[in-house]
CSV table of C-alpha atoms in Angstrom, one decimal:
chain,number,residue,atom,x,y,z
A,23,MET,CA,68.1,105.9,72.9
A,24,SER,CA,69.0,102.6,74.6
A,25,PHE,CA,68.6,101.8,78.2
A,26,ILE,CA,70.6,99.3,80.2
A,27,ASP,CA,69.0,97.5,83.1
A,28,LYS,CA,71.8,97.7,85.7
A,29,ASP,CA,70.3,95.1,88.0
A,30,LEU,CA,70.1,92.5,85.1
A,31,GLN,CA,73.7,93.5,84.1
A,32,SER,CA,74.9,92.9,87.6
A,33,ILE,CA,73.1,89.5,87.9
A,34,GLN,CA,74.6,88.4,84.6
A,35,GLU,CA,78.1,89.4,85.6
A,36,ALA,CA,77.7,87.6,88.9
A,37,ARG,CA,76.7,84.4,87.1
A,38,ILE,CA,79.7,84.7,84.7
A,39,LEU,CA,82.1,85.3,87.6
A,40,ILE,CA,80.9,82.2,89.5
A,41,GLU,CA,81.1,80.1,86.3
A,42,GLN,CA,84.7,81.2,85.8
A,43,ALA,CA,85.6,80.7,89.4
A,44,SER,CA,84.0,77.2,89.3
A,45,VAL,CA,86.3,76.2,86.4
A,46,ALA,CA,89.3,77.6,88.3
A,47,GLN,CA,88.3,75.8,91.5
A,48,THR,CA,88.2,72.4,89.8
A,49,MET,CA,91.8,73.0,88.6
A,50,LEU,CA,92.9,74.5,92.0
A,51,LEU,CA,91.9,71.2,93.7
A,52,GLU,CA,94.8,69.6,91.8
A,53,TYR,CA,97.4,72.2,92.9
A,54,PRO,CA,99.9,71.1,95.6
A,55,GLN,CA,100.5,73.3,98.6
A,56,SER,CA,104.0,74.1,97.3
A,57,LEU,CA,102.6,75.8,94.1
A,58,LEU,CA,100.0,77.7,96.1
A,59,ASP,CA,102.8,78.9,98.4
A,60,ARG,CA,104.9,80.1,95.5
A,61,VAL,CA,102.2,82.2,94.1
A,62,THR,CA,101.2,83.6,97.5
A,63,GLY,CA,104.8,84.4,98.2
A,64,VAL,CA,105.2,86.3,95.0
A,65,ALA,CA,102.0,88.2,95.7
A,66,ILE,CA,103.3,89.2,99.2
A,67,GLN,CA,106.6,90.4,97.7
A,68,GLU,CA,104.9,92.5,95.0
A,69,LEU,CA,102.3,94.0,97.3
A,70,THR,CA,105.0,95.0,99.8
A,71,LYS,CA,106.4,97.2,97.0
A,72,ILE,CA,103.2,98.5,95.3
A,73,GLY,CA,100.6,98.2,98.0
A,74,PRO,CA,101.0,101.8,99.3
A,75,THR,CA,100.0,103.1,95.8
A,76,PHE,CA,96.6,101.4,96.1
A,77,LEU,CA,96.2,102.5,99.7
A,78,GLU,CA,96.7,106.1,98.7
A,79,LYS,CA,94.0,105.9,96.0
A,80,ALA,CA,91.5,104.2,98.5
A,81,VAL,CA,92.0,106.8,101.2
A,82,GLN,CA,91.5,109.6,98.7
A,83,GLU,CA,88.4,107.9,97.2
A,84,SER,CA,86.7,106.9,100.4
A,85,LYS,CA,88.0,109.8,102.5
A,86,TYR,CA,88.4,107.4,105.4
A,87,GLY,CA,91.5,106.6,107.4
A,88,ASN,CA,95.1,107.8,107.5
A,89,LEU,CA,97.5,106.8,104.7
A,90,ILE,CA,100.6,106.6,106.9
A,91,ASP,CA,98.8,104.4,109.5
A,92,GLU,CA,97.4,102.1,106.8
A,93,SER,CA,100.8,101.7,105.1
A,94,THR,CA,102.3,100.7,108.5
A,95,LEU,CA,99.4,98.2,109.0
A,96,LEU,CA,99.8,96.7,105.6
A,97,ASN,CA,103.5,96.2,106.1
A,98,ARG,CA,102.9,94.4,109.5
A,99,VAL,CA,100.1,92.3,108.0
A,100,LEU,CA,102.2,91.1,105.0
A,101,THR,CA,105.2,90.4,107.3
A,102,SER,CA,103.1,88.4,109.7
A,103,PHE,CA,101.4,86.5,107.0
A,104,SER,CA,104.7,85.5,105.5
A,105,GLU,CA,106.1,84.4,108.8
A,106,ASP,CA,103.0,82.8,110.4
A,107,TYR,CA,101.0,81.3,107.6
A,108,LEU,CA,103.2,80.9,104.5
A,109,PRO,CA,105.3,78.0,106.0
A,110,GLU,CA,102.2,76.1,107.1
A,111,THR,CA,100.4,73.3,105.2
A,112,TYR,CA,96.6,73.7,104.9
A,113,VAL,CA,95.8,71.6,101.8
A,114,GLY,CA,96.9,68.1,100.8
A,115,ILE,CA,98.2,65.5,103.2
A,116,LEU,CA,98.5,66.9,106.7
A,117,THR,CA,99.4,63.9,108.9
A,118,TYR,CA,100.6,60.4,108.7
A,119,GLY,CA,100.2,57.6,111.3
A,120,THR,CA,103.2,55.8,112.8
A,121,ASP,CA,102.7,53.1,110.2
A,122,GLY,CA,103.0,55.5,107.4
A,123,LYS,CA,99.3,55.6,106.5
A,124,VAL,CA,97.6,58.9,105.6
A,125,LEU,CA,95.4,60.1,108.5
A,126,GLU,CA,94.3,63.7,107.6
A,127,ILE,CA,94.0,65.7,104.4
A,128,GLY,CA,93.3,69.4,104.1
A,129,VAL,CA,90.7,70.4,101.6
A,130,PRO,CA,89.7,73.9,100.3
A,131,LEU,CA,86.1,74.9,101.1
A,132,GLY,CA,85.7,76.2,97.5
A,133,ILE,CA,84.5,79.4,95.8
A,134,THR,CA,84.6,82.2,98.4
A,135,VAL,CA,82.7,85.5,98.0
A,136,ILE,CA,84.3,88.4,99.8
A,137,LEU,CA,82.2,91.4,100.8
A,138,LEU,CA,84.6,94.4,101.5
A,139,PRO,CA,83.9,97.4,103.8
A,140,ALA,CA,84.4,101.0,102.9
A,141,GLU,CA,87.0,101.4,105.8
A,142,ASN,CA,90.5,100.1,105.3
A,143,THR,CA,89.3,98.3,102.2
A,144,ILE,CA,92.7,97.6,100.6
A,145,VAL,CA,94.2,95.9,103.6
A,146,ASN,CA,91.1,93.8,104.1
A,147,ALA,CA,91.1,92.9,100.4
A,148,ILE,CA,94.7,91.9,100.4
A,149,PHE,CA,94.5,89.7,103.6
A,150,SER,CA,91.3,88.0,102.3
A,151,ILE,CA,92.8,87.2,98.9
A,152,LEU,CA,96.1,86.0,100.3
A,153,THR,CA,94.1,83.7,102.6
A,154,CYS,CA,92.2,82.3,99.6
A,155,LEU,CA,95.4,81.9,97.5
A,156,LYS,CA,97.2,80.1,100.3
A,157,THR,CA,94.4,77.6,100.7
A,158,GLY,CA,93.5,77.0,97.0
A,159,ASN,CA,90.1,78.7,97.1
A,160,ALA,CA,88.9,80.7,94.1
A,161,CYS,CA,87.5,84.1,95.3
A,162,VAL,CA,85.1,86.7,93.9
A,163,VAL,CA,85.4,90.1,95.6
A,164,VAL,CA,82.6,92.5,96.0
A,165,PRO,CA,83.9,96.1,96.5
A,166,HIS,CA,82.2,98.7,98.6
A,167,LYS,CA,80.8,101.5,96.5
A,168,ARG,CA,82.7,104.1,98.5
A,169,ALA,CA,86.0,102.6,97.4
A,170,LEU,CA,84.9,101.0,94.1
A,171,SER,CA,87.6,102.3,91.8
A,172,ALA,CA,90.6,101.6,94.1
A,173,THR,CA,89.4,98.1,94.8
A,174,GLN,CA,88.9,97.3,91.1
A,175,ASP,CA,92.4,98.6,90.4
A,176,ILE,CA,94.1,96.3,92.9
A,177,LEU,CA,92.0,93.3,91.9
A,178,SER,CA,92.8,93.8,88.3
A,179,TYR,CA,96.5,93.9,89.3
A,180,LEU,CA,96.2,90.7,91.4
A,181,GLU,CA,94.2,88.9,88.7
A,182,ARG,CA,97.1,89.4,86.2
A,183,LEU,CA,99.7,88.6,88.8
A,184,VAL,CA,98.3,85.2,89.9
A,185,GLU,CA,97.6,84.2,86.3
A,186,GLU,CA,101.1,85.1,85.2
A,187,ASN,CA,102.4,82.9,88.0
A,188,GLY,CA,100.5,79.8,87.2
A,189,LEU,CA,97.0,80.0,88.6
A,190,PRO,CA,94.0,79.5,86.3
A,191,ARG,CA,91.9,82.4,85.1
A,192,GLY,CA,89.0,83.0,87.5
A,193,SER,CA,91.0,82.2,90.6
A,194,VAL,CA,90.7,85.9,91.7
A,195,SER,CA,88.0,88.2,90.3
A,196,CYS,CA,86.1,91.3,91.1
A,197,VAL,CA,82.6,92.6,90.6
A,198,SER,CA,82.4,95.6,88.3
A,199,HIS,CA,78.6,96.3,88.3
A,200,LEU,CA,77.4,96.7,91.8
A,201,SER,CA,73.7,96.1,92.8
A,202,ASP,CA,71.9,94.3,95.6
A,203,GLU,CA,70.5,91.8,93.1
A,204,GLY,CA,73.9,91.0,91.7
A,205,VAL,CA,75.4,90.5,95.2
A,206,LEU,CA,72.5,88.3,96.3
A,207,THR,CA,73.1,86.2,93.2
A,208,LEU,CA,76.7,85.6,94.2
A,209,LEU,CA,75.8,84.9,97.9
A,210,ASP,CA,73.0,82.5,97.0
A,211,HIS,CA,74.6,80.7,94.1
A,212,PRO,CA,74.7,76.9,94.6
A,213,GLN,CA,78.4,76.9,93.7
A,214,THR,CA,79.4,79.5,96.2
A,215,ALA,CA,81.0,77.5,99.1
A,216,ALA,CA,81.7,80.2,101.7
A,217,VAL,CA,81.2,83.9,102.3
A,218,ILE,CA,83.6,86.4,104.1
A,219,ASN,CA,81.5,89.4,105.1
A,220,ILE,CA,83.8,92.1,106.5
A,221,GLY,CA,81.5,94.5,108.3
A,222,ASN,CA,78.9,94.8,105.5
A,223,LEU,CA,75.7,95.0,107.6
A,224,ASN,CA,73.5,95.2,104.5
A,225,TYR,CA,73.8,91.4,104.0
A,226,THR,CA,74.1,90.1,107.5
A,227,ASP,CA,70.5,88.9,107.8
A,228,THR,CA,69.8,88.0,104.2
A,229,PRO,CA,68.1,84.6,104.0
A,230,LEU,CA,69.8,82.3,101.6
A,231,LYS,CA,68.2,79.3,99.9
A,232,ASN,CA,71.6,77.6,99.6
A,233,SER,CA,73.2,77.4,103.0
A,234,LYS,CA,76.9,77.9,103.4
A,235,PRO,CA,79.3,79.1,106.2
A,236,ILE,CA,79.4,82.9,106.5
A,237,PHE,CA,82.5,84.3,108.2
A,238,TYR,CA,81.5,87.7,109.6
A,239,GLY,CA,84.1,90.1,110.8
A,240,GLY,CA,83.5,93.7,111.6
A,241,THR,CA,84.3,96.6,113.9
A,242,GLY,CA,82.9,96.7,117.3
A,243,SER,CA,82.5,98.9,120.4
A,244,THR,CA,85.3,97.6,122.6
A,245,PRO,CA,85.1,98.5,126.3
A,246,VAL,CA,88.4,99.0,128.2
A,247,PHE,CA,88.7,99.0,132.0
A,248,ILE,CA,91.6,100.6,133.8
A,249,GLU,CA,91.8,99.0,137.3
A,250,LYS,CA,93.6,100.7,140.2
A,251,THR,CA,96.6,98.4,140.1
A,252,ALA,CA,97.3,99.2,136.4
A,253,ASN,CA,100.3,101.0,135.0
A,254,ILE,CA,98.3,104.2,134.3
A,255,GLN,CA,100.8,105.9,132.1
A,256,GLN,CA,101.2,102.8,129.9
A,257,ALA,CA,97.5,102.1,129.8
A,258,CYS,CA,96.6,105.6,128.7
A,259,GLN,CA,99.4,105.7,126.1
A,260,GLN,CA,98.2,102.4,124.6
A,261,ILE,CA,94.6,103.5,124.6
A,262,VAL,CA,95.2,106.8,122.8
A,263,THR,CA,97.6,105.3,120.3
A,264,SER,CA,95.2,102.4,119.6
A,265,ARG,CA,92.0,104.4,119.3
A,266,SER,CA,93.4,107.1,117.2
A,267,PHE,CA,95.3,104.8,114.8
A,268,ASP,CA,93.9,105.0,111.3
A,269,ASN,CA,91.4,107.6,112.7
A,270,GLY,CA,89.5,105.0,114.8
A,271,ILE,CA,88.2,102.7,112.0
A,272,LEU,CA,90.0,99.4,112.8
A,273,ALA,CA,88.1,96.3,114.0
A,274,GLY,CA,89.0,96.1,117.7
A,275,ALA,CA,89.6,99.8,118.6
A,276,GLU,CA,88.6,100.9,122.1
A,277,GLN,CA,85.4,103.0,122.3
A,278,TYR,CA,84.4,102.9,126.0
A,279,LEU,CA,86.8,103.6,128.9
A,280,ILE,CA,85.7,102.6,132.4
A,281,THR,CA,87.9,103.4,135.4
A,282,GLU,CA,87.6,103.4,139.2
A,283,ALA,CA,87.0,106.6,141.2
A,284,LEU,CA,90.2,106.2,143.1
A,285,ILE,CA,92.4,106.7,140.1
A,286,ALA,CA,90.0,108.7,137.9
A,287,GLN,CA,91.9,112.0,138.1
A,288,GLN,CA,95.2,110.4,137.3
A,289,VAL,CA,93.7,108.7,134.3
A,290,LYS,CA,92.2,111.9,133.0
A,291,GLU,CA,95.5,113.8,133.5
A,292,GLU,CA,97.5,111.1,131.7
A,293,LEU,CA,95.0,110.9,128.8
A,294,ILE,CA,95.3,114.6,128.3
A,295,ARG,CA,99.1,114.3,128.3
A,296,GLN,CA,98.9,111.6,125.6
A,297,GLY,CA,96.7,113.8,123.3
A,298,ALA,CA,93.1,113.3,124.5
A,299,TYR,CA,90.7,116.3,124.7
A,300,PHE,CA,87.8,116.2,127.2
A,301,MET,CA,84.8,117.9,125.6
A,302,THR,CA,82.7,120.5,127.3
A,303,GLN,CA,78.9,120.3,127.2
A,304,GLU,CA,78.9,122.9,124.5
A,305,ASP,CA,81.4,120.9,122.5
A,306,GLU,CA,79.2,117.8,122.9
A,307,VAL,CA,76.2,119.6,121.3
A,308,LYS,CA,78.3,120.7,118.4
A,309,LEU,CA,79.7,117.2,117.8
A,310,LEU,CA,76.4,115.5,118.0
A,311,GLU,CA,75.0,117.9,115.5
A,312,LEU,CA,77.8,117.0,113.1
A,313,MET,CA,77.2,113.3,113.7
A,314,LYS,CA,73.5,113.4,112.5
A,315,PRO,CA,71.9,111.2,111.3
A,316,TYR,CA,72.8,108.9,114.2
A,317,GLY,CA,73.3,105.2,114.0
A,318,THR,CA,76.1,102.8,112.8
A,319,GLU,CA,75.4,103.4,109.1
A,320,GLY,CA,74.1,107.0,109.6
A,321,CYS,CA,77.0,109.3,110.4
A,322,SER,CA,79.2,108.2,107.5
A,323,GLU,CA,80.7,111.7,107.0
A,324,VAL,CA,82.5,111.6,110.3
A,325,VAL,CA,83.8,108.1,109.9
A,326,GLY,CA,87.6,107.8,109.6
A,327,GLN,CA,88.2,111.5,110.2
A,328,SER,CA,91.0,112.8,112.5
A,329,ALA,CA,90.1,114.4,115.9
A,330,VAL,CA,91.4,117.8,114.8
A,331,ASN,CA,89.4,117.6,111.6
A,332,LEU,CA,86.2,116.7,113.4
A,333,ALA,CA,86.7,119.4,115.9
A,334,PHE,CA,87.2,122.0,113.2
A,335,ARG,CA,84.1,120.9,111.3
A,336,ALA,CA,82.0,120.9,114.4
A,337,GLY,CA,83.2,124.4,115.4
A,338,MET,CA,85.2,123.3,118.4
A,339,THR,CA,88.5,124.8,119.5
A,340,VAL,CA,91.0,122.1,120.4
A,341,PRO,CA,94.9,121.9,120.6
A,342,ALA,CA,96.6,121.1,117.3
A,343,THR,CA,98.1,118.0,118.9
A,344,THR,CA,94.7,116.4,119.8
A,345,LYS,CA,94.5,112.8,118.8
A,346,LEU,CA,91.3,111.8,120.6
A,347,LEU,CA,88.0,113.3,121.7
A,348,VAL,CA,86.6,112.2,125.0
A,349,SER,CA,83.0,112.4,126.1
A,350,GLU,CA,82.2,111.9,129.8
A,351,GLN,CA,78.9,110.0,130.4
A,352,ASN,CA,77.1,108.9,133.5
A,353,TYR,CA,74.5,106.5,132.2
A,354,ILE,CA,74.0,104.1,129.4
A,355,LEU,CA,70.8,105.1,127.5
A,356,THR,CA,69.5,103.4,124.3
A,357,GLU,CA,68.8,106.7,122.7
A,358,ASN,CA,72.3,108.1,123.4
A,359,PRO,CA,74.3,108.1,120.1
A,360,TYR,CA,77.4,107.2,122.0
A,361,THR,CA,76.1,103.7,122.6
A,362,ASP,CA,76.3,103.1,118.9
A,363,GLU,CA,79.4,101.8,117.2
A,364,LEU,CA,81.5,104.9,116.4
A,365,LYS,CA,84.2,104.6,113.7
A,366,PHE,CA,86.2,107.8,114.5
A,367,PRO,CA,88.6,108.7,117.3
A,368,ILE,CA,86.3,109.2,120.2
A,369,LEU,CA,86.4,107.7,123.6
A,370,VAL,CA,83.3,107.5,126.0
A,371,PHE,CA,84.5,107.9,129.6
A,372,TYR,CA,82.6,106.2,132.5
A,373,LEU,CA,83.5,106.4,136.2
A,374,GLU,CA,82.6,103.6,138.7
A,375,PRO,CA,83.3,103.4,142.4
A,376,ASP,CA,85.1,100.0,142.2
A,377,TRP,CA,86.0,97.1,139.9
A,378,LEU,CA,82.8,95.2,140.6
A,379,ARG,CA,80.7,98.1,139.4
A,380,ALA,CA,83.1,98.5,136.5
A,381,CYS,CA,82.5,94.8,135.7
A,382,GLU,CA,78.8,95.4,135.6
A,383,LYS,CA,79.2,98.5,133.4
A,384,CYS,CA,81.2,96.5,130.9
A,385,LEU,CA,78.4,93.9,130.7
A,386,GLU,CA,75.8,96.6,130.2
A,387,LEU,CA,77.8,98.1,127.4
A,388,LEU,CA,78.4,94.8,125.7
A,389,LYS,CA,74.7,93.9,125.9
A,390,GLU,CA,73.2,97.3,125.0
A,391,LYS,CA,73.7,97.1,121.3
A,392,ARG,CA,75.5,93.7,121.2
A,393,ASN,CA,78.3,95.0,119.1
A,394,GLY,CA,81.3,94.3,121.2
A,395,HIS,CA,83.4,91.3,120.3
A,396,SER,CA,86.4,92.2,122.4
A,397,LEU,CA,87.2,93.7,125.8
A,398,VAL,CA,90.4,95.1,127.3
A,399,ILE,CA,91.5,95.2,130.9
A,400,HIS,CA,94.6,97.0,132.3
A,401,SER,CA,95.5,95.5,135.7
A,402,LYS,CA,98.1,93.7,137.7
A,403,ASN,CA,95.5,91.9,139.8
A,404,GLU,CA,95.2,88.4,138.4
A,405,ASP,CA,92.0,87.7,140.3
A,406,VAL,CA,90.3,90.7,138.7
A,407,ILE,CA,91.6,89.7,135.3
A,408,GLU,CA,90.4,86.2,135.7
A,409,GLU,CA,86.9,87.4,136.8
A,410,PHE,CA,86.7,89.6,133.7
A,411,ALA,CA,87.8,86.7,131.5
A,412,LEU,CA,85.2,84.3,132.9
A,413,LYS,CA,82.2,86.6,132.9
A,414,LYS,CA,82.3,88.8,129.7
A,415,PRO,CA,80.4,87.6,126.6
A,416,VAL,CA,83.2,88.4,124.2
A,417,ALA,CA,85.5,86.4,122.0
A,418,ARG,CA,88.7,88.2,123.0
A,419,VAL,CA,89.9,89.5,126.4
A,420,LEU,CA,93.0,91.5,125.9
A,421,VAL,CA,95.2,92.2,128.9
A,422,ASN,CA,97.5,95.2,129.3
A,423,ALA,CA,97.6,95.7,125.5
A,424,PRO,CA,96.4,98.1,122.8
A,425,ALA,CA,93.1,96.7,121.5
A,426,THR,CA,93.5,97.7,117.8
A,427,PHE,CA,96.7,95.7,117.4
A,428,ALA,CA,96.4,92.9,120.0
A,429,SER,CA,92.9,91.8,118.8
A,430,MET,CA,94.5,91.3,115.3
A,431,GLY,CA,97.3,89.2,116.7
A,432,LEU,CA,99.9,92.0,116.1
A,433,GLY,CA,102.0,92.0,119.2
A,434,SER,CA,99.9,89.4,121.0
A,435,ASN,CA,99.6,85.7,121.2
A,436,LEU,CA,96.4,85.6,119.1
A,437,ASN,CA,96.3,84.4,115.5
A,438,MET,CA,97.1,87.3,113.1
A,439,THR,CA,94.1,88.5,111.1
A,440,VAL,CA,92.2,91.6,110.0
A,441,ILE,CA,88.9,89.8,110.3
A,442,LEU,CA,87.7,89.4,113.8
A,443,GLY,CA,85.0,86.6,114.0
A,444,GLY,CA,81.6,88.1,115.0
A,445,LEU,CA,79.7,85.1,116.5
A,446,THR,CA,79.5,86.8,119.9
A,447,ILE,CA,77.8,89.8,118.3
A,448,GLY,CA,75.3,87.6,116.5
A,449,HIS,CA,76.9,87.3,113.1
A,450,GLY,CA,78.8,84.5,111.4
A,451,VAL,CA,79.7,81.0,112.2
A,452,THR,CA,82.8,81.6,114.4
A,453,ALA,CA,84.1,84.0,117.1
A,454,LYS,CA,87.7,83.2,116.3
A,455,ASN,CA,90.2,85.3,114.4
A,456,ILE,CA,89.7,84.3,110.7
A,457,THR,CA,92.9,82.7,109.3
A,458,PRO,CA,93.7,80.4,106.3
A,459,LYS,CA,92.7,77.4,108.5
A,460,GLU,CA,89.0,78.5,108.5
A,461,LEU,CA,88.9,78.3,104.7
A,462,THR,CA,89.6,74.5,104.7
A,463,TYR,CA,88.2,71.4,106.2
A,464,ILE,CA,90.0,68.3,107.3
A,465,ARG,CA,89.2,65.0,105.7
A,466,GLN,CA,89.9,62.2,108.2
A,467,ILE,CA,91.0,58.7,107.0
A,468,GLY,CA,89.8,55.8,109.1
A,469,TYR,CA,91.2,52.3,109.0
A,470,GLU,CA,89.7,49.1,110.4
A,471,LYS,CA,91.3,48.0,113.6
A,472,ALA,CA,92.7,44.5,113.8
A,473,ALA,CA,90.4,42.2,115.7
A,474,PRO,CA,91.8,41.4,119.2
A,475,ASN,CA,93.1,37.8,119.6
A,476,VAL,CA,91.1,36.9,122.7
A,477,THR,CA,89.4,33.6,123.4
A,478,THR,CA,86.3,33.5,125.5
A,479,LYS,CA,84.6,30.7,127.3
A,480,SER,CA,81.1,29.8,126.2
A,481,ALA,CA,78.5,30.4,128.8
A,482,SER,CA,77.3,27.3,130.6
A,483,THR,CA,73.8,26.3,129.7
A,484,THR,CA,73.5,23.9,132.7
A,485,ILE,CA,70.8,24.8,135.1
A,486,PRO,CA,72.0,24.6,138.7
A,487,GLN,CA,70.2,22.0,140.9
A,488,GLU,CA,68.9,22.8,144.4
A,489,PRO,CA,71.1,21.2,147.1
A,490,THR,CA,69.7,18.1,148.9
A,491,ILE,CA,69.8,17.6,152.7
A,492,ASP,CA,72.6,15.0,152.3
A,493,GLY,CA,74.5,17.4,150.2
A,494,LEU,CA,74.2,20.2,152.8
A,495,ILE,CA,75.4,18.0,155.6
A,496,LYS,CA,78.5,17.0,153.5
A,497,MET,CA,79.3,20.7,152.9
A,498,LEU,CA,79.1,21.6,156.5
A,499,LYS,CA,81.4,18.7,157.4
A,500,GLU,CA,83.9,19.9,154.9
A,501,LEU,CA,83.8,23.5,156.3
A,502,ALA,CA,84.3,22.2,159.9
A,503,LYS,CA,87.6,20.4,159.1
């Protein structure tokens, strides 16, 4: 009987993948933007047709999310990538001076390791790989064990596709043998130039001997405030649609709702009309039991489940049209499971007497577990909006918009992405939306300035003499004339 050391097998595979990616990267540095664009364009066209097949397999394998919603999201992401990023130039000569000399050149960062999450893994994989293809960066993808087979299938497909269209072998690759040791080998390899970590908390605090930029993007507990001047119907409709989309697993989805006492009843009634269900104390006990063990990584079996499914499993009776579960809370307590990041369609409802107290509540929620990278405000009062924008420690303040989509740049003025930079929650090197631009650096070309044609007088070395009495008399006579 023979035994295979899986850790050693994983480490060996990691080294081989990096070696292949290194050869590919050397070749990719010679590829013009036009060729990279052609391959990226072909990938977008093919994924538009075949993408839903991989989505279906991932949803079935991980048991997270909603296939219809993820298909809609993939279509929007591919369309936006094609319109927003495909026409842009990121590598090669970027700008010339008025004299025709080169001033800036875009350069790929190099081999990029991509750590995928269990949730929405296919859309995250596709966006990350397209970003690498567009910018000429070889990439090695690390699947999540919960969606291993589906991820390996789409990566195998993309590997063949890019090679058939002119990119070198090793430009896109995927880990087959998963282990912590193998992943750490990839992350800490001297030839790994950058890391994209999409919500994989297992490796956020791993010390690396070979430093490199880590672009962290994950989900977060987004607070949303409905102020008394807001369009309540529109705000509630957006919140329910956004939080329930893909069963609550997308990056910027609302988790906490804070509103003023003056409009609280209207907000509750409108939320119920839109499909929200306010839980009783008995319901709360049942749901909390289902959520055990508590914590971001703990309650994995409730992640990405629909509100109706969760209610059924918890033994609650809710309308068949329920899209969202709502828990009313008075205080923020560290031991309260609702202060953790919750990746399913639930909304925690807080009531405050006025917008100033609501502002303080938002700050408390953002600081409690430091896992909120975005904030939403529904209001027509520009002074209140400005105050929120100035004071909140978040990377994105979204105004009168559904957080799930607006934070990703879908239907808002932000850059489109599925990776929301996590600097404000203590992870990664940037708080911005991660786009192709982040995977390049700009090489600036400096030229010597022509020396100015200016003549200067030499400083006098004559030491002035003290005036004599006769000299002073002469000066006074001259002044008196």
